[in-house]
Short mmCIF file of C-alpha atoms in Angstrom, two decimals:
data_model
loop_
_atom_site.label_atom_id
_atom_site.label_comp_id
_atom_site.label_asym_id
_atom_site.label_seq_id
_atom_site.Cartn_x
_atom_site.Cartn_y
_atom_site.Cartn_z
CA UNK O 1 8.30 -68.15 -81.28
CA UNK O 2 8.32 -68.42 -85.20
CA UNK O 3 10.82 -67.44 -87.28
CA UNK O 4 9.42 -64.28 -88.54
CA UNK O 5 8.63 -63.01 -84.59
CA UNK O 6 12.13 -63.74 -83.62
CA UNK O 7 14.34 -62.24 -87.08
CA UNK O 8 11.86 -58.26 -85.80
CA UNK O 9 13.09 -59.75 -82.12
CA UNK O 10 16.40 -59.42 -83.02
CA UNK O 11 16.24 -56.80 -85.50
CA UNK O 12 14.50 -54.09 -82.32
CA UNK O 13 16.86 -55.40 -80.26
CA UNK O 14 20.07 -53.98 -81.92
CA UNK O 15 17.76 -51.45 -82.89
CA UNK O 16 17.87 -50.31 -79.08
CA UNK O 17 21.42 -50.06 -77.86
CA UNK O 18 21.94 -47.27 -78.36
CA UNK O 19 18.83 -45.92 -77.40
CA UNK O 20 20.03 -47.47 -73.60
CA UNK O 21 23.48 -45.85 -73.87
CA UNK O 22 21.90 -42.52 -73.99
CA UNK O 23 19.07 -43.03 -72.14
CA UNK O 24 20.70 -44.92 -69.01
CA UNK O 25 24.50 -44.28 -69.09
CA UNK O 26 25.31 -40.43 -70.06
CA UNK O 27 22.42 -39.20 -67.79
CA UNK O 28 24.44 -40.61 -64.49
CA UNK O 29 27.02 -40.15 -66.02
CA UNK O 30 27.53 -36.89 -66.59
CA UNK O 31 25.49 -35.81 -63.43
CA UNK O 32 28.37 -37.22 -61.16
CA UNK O 33 30.53 -35.44 -62.82
CA UNK O 34 29.25 -32.09 -62.12
CA UNK O 35 26.85 -30.83 -65.20
CA UNK O 36 23.09 -29.35 -64.41
CA UNK O 37 20.46 -30.73 -65.02
CA UNK O 38 19.55 -28.41 -68.29
CA UNK O 39 23.06 -29.03 -69.65
CA UNK O 40 22.49 -33.25 -69.59
CA UNK O 41 18.90 -32.06 -71.01
CA UNK O 42 19.97 -31.06 -73.72
CA UNK O 43 21.89 -34.06 -74.57
CA UNK O 44 18.92 -35.46 -75.78
CA UNK O 45 19.02 -33.52 -78.89
CA UNK O 46 21.39 -35.94 -80.02
CA UNK O 47 18.31 -37.73 -80.52
CA UNK O 48 17.61 -35.87 -83.47
CA UNK O 49 17.67 -38.28 -86.79
CA UNK O 50 14.70 -39.94 -84.47
CA UNK O 51 12.80 -36.50 -85.24
CA UNK O 52 13.88 -36.40 -89.17
CA UNK O 53 12.97 -40.57 -89.28
CA UNK O 54 10.43 -39.38 -92.24
CA UNK O 55 12.39 -37.47 -94.86
CA UNK O 56 14.42 -40.17 -95.38
CA UNK O 57 11.40 -43.11 -94.84
CA UNK O 58 10.38 -42.51 -98.77
CA UNK O 59 13.82 -43.01 -100.56
CA UNK O 60 13.85 -46.21 -97.45
CA UNK O 61 10.79 -47.06 -99.76
CA UNK O 62 11.29 -46.91 -102.94
CA UNK O 63 15.15 -47.18 -103.52
CA UNK O 64 16.97 -50.30 -102.81
CA UNK O 65 14.45 -53.35 -100.74
CA UNK O 66 13.87 -53.19 -96.92
CA UNK O 67 16.09 -56.34 -96.37
CA UNK O 68 19.78 -53.98 -98.20
CA UNK O 69 18.51 -51.66 -95.85
CA UNK O 70 18.73 -52.72 -92.78
CA UNK O 71 21.86 -54.69 -93.49
CA UNK O 72 23.53 -51.39 -94.59
CA UNK O 73 21.69 -49.64 -91.35
CA UNK O 74 23.35 -52.00 -88.76
CA UNK O 75 26.61 -51.81 -90.19
CA UNK O 76 27.16 -48.62 -89.44
CA UNK O 77 25.94 -49.40 -86.19
CA UNK O 78 28.44 -51.73 -85.31
CA UNK O 79 31.25 -49.08 -87.22
CA UNK O 80 30.07 -46.58 -84.38
CA UNK O 81 30.93 -49.17 -81.32
CA UNK O 82 33.74 -49.55 -82.89
CA UNK O 83 34.94 -45.55 -83.72
CA UNK O 84 33.48 -45.81 -79.53
CA UNK O 85 35.86 -48.83 -78.66
CA UNK O 86 38.95 -46.21 -79.22
CA UNK O 87 37.88 -42.86 -77.58
CA UNK O 88 37.45 -42.02 -74.12
CA UNK O 89 34.27 -39.58 -72.55
CA UNK O 90 36.12 -38.67 -70.62
CA UNK O 91 39.02 -36.38 -72.98
CA UNK O 92 36.58 -37.33 -76.50
CA UNK O 93 33.68 -36.48 -74.76
CA UNK O 94 32.74 -33.68 -78.28
CA UNK O 95 33.67 -37.23 -80.66
CA UNK O 96 31.45 -39.61 -78.35
CA UNK O 97 28.68 -37.39 -79.07
CA UNK O 98 29.03 -37.02 -82.99
CA UNK O 99 29.52 -40.96 -82.70
CA UNK O 100 26.06 -41.58 -81.14
CA UNK O 101 24.74 -38.70 -83.08
CA UNK O 102 25.46 -41.58 -86.44
CA UNK O 103 24.63 -44.57 -84.21
CA UNK O 104 21.09 -42.79 -84.08
CA UNK O 105 20.51 -42.04 -87.73
CA UNK O 106 21.53 -45.65 -88.76
CA UNK O 107 19.16 -46.47 -85.66
CA UNK O 108 16.61 -44.49 -87.29
CA UNK O 109 16.80 -45.56 -90.97
CA UNK O 110 16.44 -49.07 -89.61
CA UNK O 111 13.49 -48.39 -87.70
CA UNK O 112 11.92 -46.69 -91.02
CA UNK O 113 12.68 -50.59 -92.66
CA UNK O 114 12.61 -52.71 -90.51
CA UNK O 115 8.33 -51.12 -89.28
CA UNK O 116 8.07 -51.03 -92.47
CA UNK O 117 8.57 -55.00 -93.36
CA UNK O 118 6.38 -55.67 -89.98
CA UNK O 119 3.54 -53.77 -91.10
CA UNK O 120 3.98 -56.30 -94.09
CA UNK O 121 3.82 -59.09 -93.09
CA UNK O 122 2.04 -59.70 -89.76
CA UNK O 123 -1.25 -59.90 -90.04
CA UNK O 124 -4.23 -58.06 -88.50
CA UNK O 125 -4.48 -60.74 -85.19
CA UNK O 126 -0.21 -61.06 -84.89
CA UNK O 127 -0.17 -56.89 -85.04
CA UNK O 128 -0.51 -57.58 -81.42
CA UNK O 129 2.34 -60.36 -80.83
CA UNK O 130 4.49 -58.37 -83.41
CA UNK O 131 4.00 -55.23 -81.14
CA UNK O 132 5.27 -56.95 -77.83
CA UNK O 133 8.27 -58.23 -79.49
CA UNK O 134 9.13 -54.98 -81.09
CA UNK O 135 8.80 -53.05 -77.57
CA UNK O 136 10.57 -56.24 -75.23
CA UNK O 137 13.08 -56.44 -78.10
CA UNK O 138 13.96 -52.92 -78.01
CA UNK O 139 13.81 -52.34 -74.07
CA UNK O 140 15.62 -55.93 -73.47
CA UNK O 141 18.50 -53.58 -75.96
CA UNK O 142 18.51 -51.03 -74.52
CA UNK O 143 18.14 -52.76 -70.89
CA UNK O 144 21.95 -54.65 -72.02
CA UNK O 145 23.35 -51.29 -73.10
CA UNK O 146 22.01 -49.18 -70.70
CA UNK O 147 21.52 -50.19 -67.42
CA UNK O 148 23.65 -53.09 -67.94
CA UNK O 149 27.10 -51.47 -69.20
CA UNK O 150 26.20 -48.43 -66.17
CA UNK O 151 26.59 -51.81 -63.74
CA UNK O 152 29.85 -53.56 -65.25
CA UNK O 153 31.67 -50.13 -66.61
CA UNK O 154 33.79 -50.34 -63.40
CA UNK O 155 34.92 -54.17 -64.22
CA UNK O 156 34.96 -54.51 -67.65
CA UNK O 157 35.63 -51.07 -68.73
CA UNK O 158 35.23 -48.62 -71.82
CA UNK O 159 36.79 -50.40 -74.31
CA UNK O 160 36.11 -53.28 -74.03
CA UNK O 161 32.21 -52.87 -73.60
CA UNK O 162 32.10 -51.68 -77.45
CA UNK O 163 33.66 -54.33 -78.81
CA UNK O 164 31.33 -56.45 -77.41
CA UNK O 165 28.69 -54.71 -78.72
CA UNK O 166 30.71 -54.71 -81.97
CA UNK O 167 30.49 -58.53 -81.76
CA UNK O 168 26.38 -58.35 -80.86
CA UNK O 169 26.21 -56.69 -84.25
CA UNK O 170 27.86 -59.13 -86.36
CA UNK O 171 26.00 -61.35 -85.21
CA UNK O 172 23.08 -60.18 -85.87
CA UNK O 173 24.06 -59.18 -89.21
CA UNK O 174 24.95 -62.26 -89.66
CA UNK O 175 22.13 -64.32 -88.72
CA UNK O 176 19.52 -61.41 -90.62
CA UNK O 177 21.15 -62.13 -93.66
CA UNK O 178 20.87 -65.60 -93.48
CA UNK O 179 17.03 -65.47 -92.92
CA UNK O 180 16.34 -63.12 -95.46
CA UNK O 181 18.06 -65.08 -98.04
CA UNK O 182 15.34 -67.13 -97.08
CA UNK O 183 12.41 -65.41 -96.73
CA UNK O 184 10.66 -63.88 -99.24
CA UNK O 185 8.40 -60.81 -98.30
CA UNK O 186 6.22 -58.56 -100.43
CA UNK O 187 6.63 -55.76 -102.50
CA UNK O 188 4.75 -53.02 -103.02
CA UNK O 189 2.31 -53.89 -105.40
CA UNK O 190 3.37 -51.66 -108.79
CA UNK O 191 7.08 -51.41 -107.99
CA UNK O 192 7.47 -48.11 -106.82
CA UNK O 193 6.21 -45.14 -105.58
CA UNK O 194 5.31 -41.98 -107.64
CA UNK O 195 7.13 -39.40 -107.18
CA UNK O 196 4.43 -36.81 -105.75
CA UNK O 197 4.78 -38.75 -102.35
CA UNK O 198 8.45 -37.08 -101.92
CA UNK O 199 6.47 -34.04 -101.95
CA UNK O 200 6.09 -32.99 -97.95
CA UNK O 201 2.55 -31.43 -98.53
CA UNK O 202 0.68 -34.44 -100.51
CA UNK O 203 2.60 -36.94 -98.32
CA UNK O 204 0.61 -35.30 -95.60
CA UNK O 205 -2.56 -34.95 -97.26
CA UNK O 206 -2.52 -38.43 -97.75
CA UNK O 207 -1.38 -38.82 -94.36
CA UNK O 208 -4.21 -37.66 -92.79
CA UNK O 209 -7.30 -38.81 -95.07
CA UNK O 210 -6.57 -42.44 -93.83
CA UNK O 211 -9.36 -42.98 -91.09
CA UNK O 212 -7.95 -42.04 -87.48
CA UNK O 213 -4.69 -40.14 -88.49
CA UNK O 214 -5.72 -36.85 -86.90
CA UNK O 215 -6.62 -38.16 -83.75
CA UNK O 216 -3.34 -40.30 -83.75
CA UNK O 217 -1.27 -38.02 -84.16
CA UNK O 218 -2.37 -35.90 -81.28
CA UNK O 219 -2.27 -38.91 -79.16
CA UNK O 220 1.79 -40.06 -79.61
CA UNK O 221 2.21 -36.15 -79.72
CA UNK O 222 0.97 -36.64 -75.86
CA UNK O 223 0.50 -39.34 -73.97
CA UNK O 224 4.36 -39.93 -72.09
CA UNK O 225 4.84 -36.33 -71.72
CA UNK O 226 4.43 -36.37 -68.07
CA UNK O 227 5.51 -39.95 -67.78
CA UNK O 228 9.29 -38.69 -69.67
CA UNK O 229 9.40 -36.12 -67.52
CA UNK O 230 9.50 -38.05 -64.05
CA UNK O 231 11.30 -40.53 -65.87
CA UNK O 232 13.78 -38.18 -66.47
CA UNK O 233 14.17 -36.25 -63.59
CA UNK O 234 12.98 -38.99 -60.82
CA UNK O 235 16.78 -41.60 -60.98
CA UNK O 236 18.71 -38.28 -61.13
CA UNK O 237 16.37 -36.08 -57.76
CA UNK O 238 17.81 -39.87 -56.38
CA UNK O 239 21.34 -39.41 -57.13
CA UNK O 240 21.26 -36.25 -55.08
CA UNK O 241 19.32 -37.87 -52.32
CA UNK O 242 21.56 -40.72 -51.21
CA UNK O 243 21.66 -42.98 -53.95
CA UNK O 244 24.61 -44.39 -55.93
CA UNK O 245 25.20 -44.10 -59.87
CA UNK O 246 25.94 -48.23 -59.25
CA UNK O 247 22.46 -48.75 -57.95
CA UNK O 248 20.65 -46.17 -60.15
CA UNK O 249 22.45 -48.71 -62.56
CA UNK O 250 20.62 -51.76 -60.87
CA UNK O 251 17.20 -50.18 -59.75
CA UNK O 252 16.25 -47.76 -62.61
CA UNK O 253 18.79 -49.26 -65.93
CA UNK O 254 17.90 -52.90 -65.29
CA UNK O 255 15.14 -54.08 -62.52
CA UNK O 256 12.92 -51.17 -63.25
CA UNK O 257 13.25 -52.06 -67.09
CA UNK O 258 12.54 -55.81 -65.68
CA UNK O 259 9.40 -54.38 -65.33
CA UNK O 260 9.18 -52.68 -68.22
CA UNK O 261 9.84 -55.92 -70.67
CA UNK O 262 7.34 -57.22 -68.63
CA UNK O 263 4.73 -54.96 -68.77
CA UNK O 264 5.82 -54.57 -73.01
CA UNK O 265 4.52 -59.27 -73.15
CA UNK O 266 2.09 -58.31 -70.86
CA UNK O 267 0.02 -55.72 -73.53
CA UNK O 268 0.15 -58.00 -76.13
CA UNK O 269 -1.13 -61.00 -74.32
CA UNK O 270 -4.36 -57.57 -73.47
CA UNK O 271 -3.97 -56.76 -77.42
CA UNK O 272 -4.74 -60.85 -78.29
CA UNK O 273 -8.57 -60.39 -75.65
CA UNK O 274 -9.74 -56.70 -75.36
CA UNK O 275 -9.75 -53.68 -77.88
CA UNK O 276 -7.13 -51.39 -77.26
CA UNK O 277 -9.56 -47.99 -76.86
CA UNK O 278 -10.51 -49.75 -73.73
CA UNK O 279 -7.36 -50.55 -72.68
CA UNK O 280 -5.86 -47.93 -72.83
CA UNK O 281 -8.26 -46.11 -71.39
CA UNK O 282 -7.88 -48.24 -67.99
CA UNK O 283 -3.93 -48.28 -68.63
CA UNK O 284 -4.35 -44.20 -68.54
CA UNK O 285 -6.08 -44.11 -65.55
CA UNK O 286 -3.41 -46.85 -63.62
CA UNK O 287 -1.02 -44.28 -64.57
CA UNK O 288 -2.00 -41.79 -63.33
CA UNK O 289 -2.20 -42.89 -60.14
CA UNK O 290 1.26 -44.40 -60.48
CA UNK O 291 2.49 -40.67 -61.37
CA UNK O 292 0.75 -39.57 -58.50
CA UNK O 293 2.38 -41.20 -55.73
CA UNK O 294 5.63 -41.26 -57.65
CA UNK O 295 5.24 -36.64 -57.25
CA UNK O 296 3.87 -38.17 -53.51
CA UNK O 297 7.33 -40.17 -52.58
CA UNK O 298 9.65 -36.32 -54.54
CA UNK O 299 7.59 -34.05 -51.63
CA UNK O 300 8.83 -36.49 -48.81
CA UNK O 301 11.50 -38.17 -49.94
CA UNK O 302 13.75 -39.16 -46.21
CA UNK O 303 16.63 -41.07 -47.05
CA UNK O 304 17.65 -41.49 -43.90
CA UNK O 305 14.60 -43.61 -43.43
CA UNK O 306 14.24 -47.17 -45.85
CA UNK O 307 10.63 -47.01 -45.97
CA UNK O 308 11.10 -43.89 -48.15
CA UNK O 309 13.90 -45.39 -50.10
CA UNK O 310 11.49 -48.12 -50.83
CA UNK O 311 8.92 -46.17 -51.93
CA UNK O 312 11.29 -44.64 -54.73
CA UNK O 313 12.46 -48.58 -56.73
CA UNK O 314 8.11 -49.54 -56.27
CA UNK O 315 7.66 -46.11 -57.66
CA UNK O 316 9.85 -46.55 -60.27
CA UNK O 317 9.36 -50.73 -61.05
CA UNK O 318 5.60 -49.65 -61.58
CA UNK O 319 6.54 -46.72 -63.70
CA UNK O 320 8.27 -48.48 -65.81
CA UNK O 321 5.94 -51.54 -65.75
CA UNK O 322 2.51 -49.64 -66.37
CA UNK O 323 4.69 -47.72 -69.25
CA UNK O 324 5.67 -50.92 -71.07
CA UNK O 325 1.62 -51.83 -71.04
CA UNK O 326 1.25 -48.65 -72.51
CA UNK O 327 3.70 -48.61 -74.79
CA UNK O 328 2.97 -51.67 -77.00
CA UNK O 329 -0.68 -50.38 -76.91
CA UNK O 330 0.02 -47.79 -78.68
CA UNK O 331 1.90 -49.06 -81.24
CA UNK O 332 -0.97 -51.42 -81.99
CA UNK O 333 -3.49 -47.87 -81.79
CA UNK O 334 -0.54 -46.92 -84.51
CA UNK O 335 -0.30 -50.78 -86.59
CA UNK O 336 -3.77 -50.04 -86.60
CA UNK O 337 -4.78 -46.90 -87.92
CA UNK O 338 -1.70 -47.26 -90.58
CA UNK O 339 -3.06 -50.22 -92.40
CA UNK O 340 -6.05 -48.20 -92.88
CA UNK O 341 -3.70 -46.68 -95.79
CA UNK O 342 -3.16 -48.07 -98.92
CA UNK O 343 -0.33 -50.34 -99.46
CA UNK O 344 1.78 -47.74 -101.54
CA UNK O 345 2.13 -45.58 -98.00
CA UNK O 346 2.49 -47.61 -95.46
CA UNK O 347 5.48 -47.95 -94.15
CA UNK O 348 5.78 -44.21 -94.32
CA UNK O 349 2.31 -43.61 -92.63
CA UNK O 350 3.96 -45.84 -89.92
CA UNK O 351 7.41 -44.27 -89.80
CA UNK O 352 5.71 -40.65 -90.17
CA UNK O 353 3.49 -41.67 -86.22
CA UNK O 354 6.38 -42.61 -85.17
CA UNK O 355 9.08 -39.91 -85.90
CA UNK O 356 5.80 -38.06 -84.30
CA UNK O 357 5.40 -40.15 -81.38
CA UNK O 358 9.82 -39.45 -80.59
CA UNK O 359 9.77 -35.87 -80.80
CA UNK O 360 6.59 -35.67 -78.46
CA UNK O 361 9.04 -37.27 -75.76
CA UNK O 362 12.27 -36.20 -77.04
CA UNK O 363 11.52 -32.30 -77.60
CA UNK O 364 9.81 -32.85 -73.91
CA UNK O 365 13.27 -34.51 -72.86
CA UNK O 366 14.91 -31.53 -73.92
CA UNK O 367 14.08 -28.89 -72.04
CA UNK O 368 12.35 -30.36 -68.81
CA UNK O 369 15.68 -29.65 -66.29
CA UNK O 370 15.37 -26.46 -67.87
CA UNK O 371 11.70 -25.85 -66.52
CA UNK O 372 13.14 -27.99 -62.98
CA UNK O 373 15.63 -25.96 -62.76
CA UNK O 374 13.60 -22.81 -62.67
CA UNK O 375 10.82 -24.34 -60.97
CA UNK O 376 12.41 -26.74 -58.89
CA UNK O 377 11.52 -31.03 -58.58
CA UNK O 378 8.76 -31.00 -56.87
CA UNK O 379 7.01 -28.25 -58.88
CA UNK O 380 7.65 -29.57 -61.69
CA UNK O 381 6.20 -33.12 -60.90
CA UNK O 382 3.01 -31.26 -60.56
CA UNK O 383 3.03 -29.61 -64.01
CA UNK O 384 3.92 -33.55 -64.98
CA UNK O 385 0.39 -34.32 -63.71
CA UNK O 386 -1.49 -31.52 -65.45
CA UNK O 387 0.58 -33.68 -68.15
CA UNK O 388 -0.51 -37.42 -68.46
CA UNK O 389 -4.20 -35.95 -67.11
CA UNK O 390 -4.81 -34.43 -70.92
CA UNK O 391 -3.47 -36.82 -72.11
CA UNK O 392 -5.86 -38.89 -70.43
CA UNK O 393 -8.71 -36.34 -71.79
CA UNK O 394 -7.79 -37.01 -75.05
CA UNK O 395 -8.00 -40.06 -74.64
CA UNK O 396 -11.67 -40.47 -73.73
CA UNK O 397 -12.29 -38.57 -76.84
CA UNK O 398 -10.97 -41.52 -79.09
CA UNK O 399 -13.41 -41.90 -82.25
CA UNK O 400 -14.61 -45.54 -82.47
CA UNK O 401 -12.21 -46.12 -85.26
CA UNK O 402 -9.91 -47.03 -82.77
CA UNK O 403 -10.77 -50.00 -81.22
CA UNK O 404 -11.53 -52.00 -84.28
#
């Protein structure tokens, strides 16, 4: 692996830690203390800073260097972990939630800077591998902080684990500092961007002018809706049907995420050999079949039979494997679209697409618990299937420029 890809991998790794803590730890923990699906899904609102990423992206672009913003954001993440080590989620839940909110803020700032760095230093033929490093690095960080934390929480304890995470951030800061000192990163021609780029209407107008942006915007908003609903609710369904928190930490937090990483890695290899559009169409058909299989498990699950438990684990693994593949190809599509933009707006353009990608998943994840409490889990999975079909229809109508 080249020094550039290693640096990007480490930066995305530490960026994935807050997501892992929230996505794998908090839902299971809150369910074990008896909270409803509605209240659990509302904790997704702590991801809110990610939806505002496009607001501060122009400031990251125009003031200071990407290296400086990266170091500032990682120092902020280290401080948040240190604060969490001094708190207890049972007695200080509101304070812990506030710290998680700040962790998401610093992680989103870091994402703007590292995405801008990647767009400029990756050649067109390197985009597939670069996005593999991005997705895999992020997911490894998520697995370590999420499923890993949930699995060993009883053994190591909350405080020790957050001290450990603080140490990981400090090591990443030292490594990145040394690499920044040895690496020269090209900045946009002409220095700072014109102040007009801070006008929201002007920014949107410039973005829409980039080829295929309108289609890509709709795509990133809807491509994960059905999958995200299933990923959010299926582990909680298993928790209510004889699976323990430790089992979910292992199967859903470790094994399934391992399949996700394998899928993401395979996505980078496939992107180096095939065009994005034909590949994403095939993957969407496969994902629809996987979700149909998981829906059958929901309707027919019986905890007294090992075959249904095995089917549940298989459906989670298959779901995460295909999800990893689709995510890598999707981020490659986003980066190809951004590379068609003027260099002056590339980092902000990519952040805009990435913000909408998060917004699409976050908005549905936040309220999917309300839907489940209202119409029930089986009917909700039928809804997830419909949403996946709608995403497939949109992909089938993709402009040919996406294949370039």
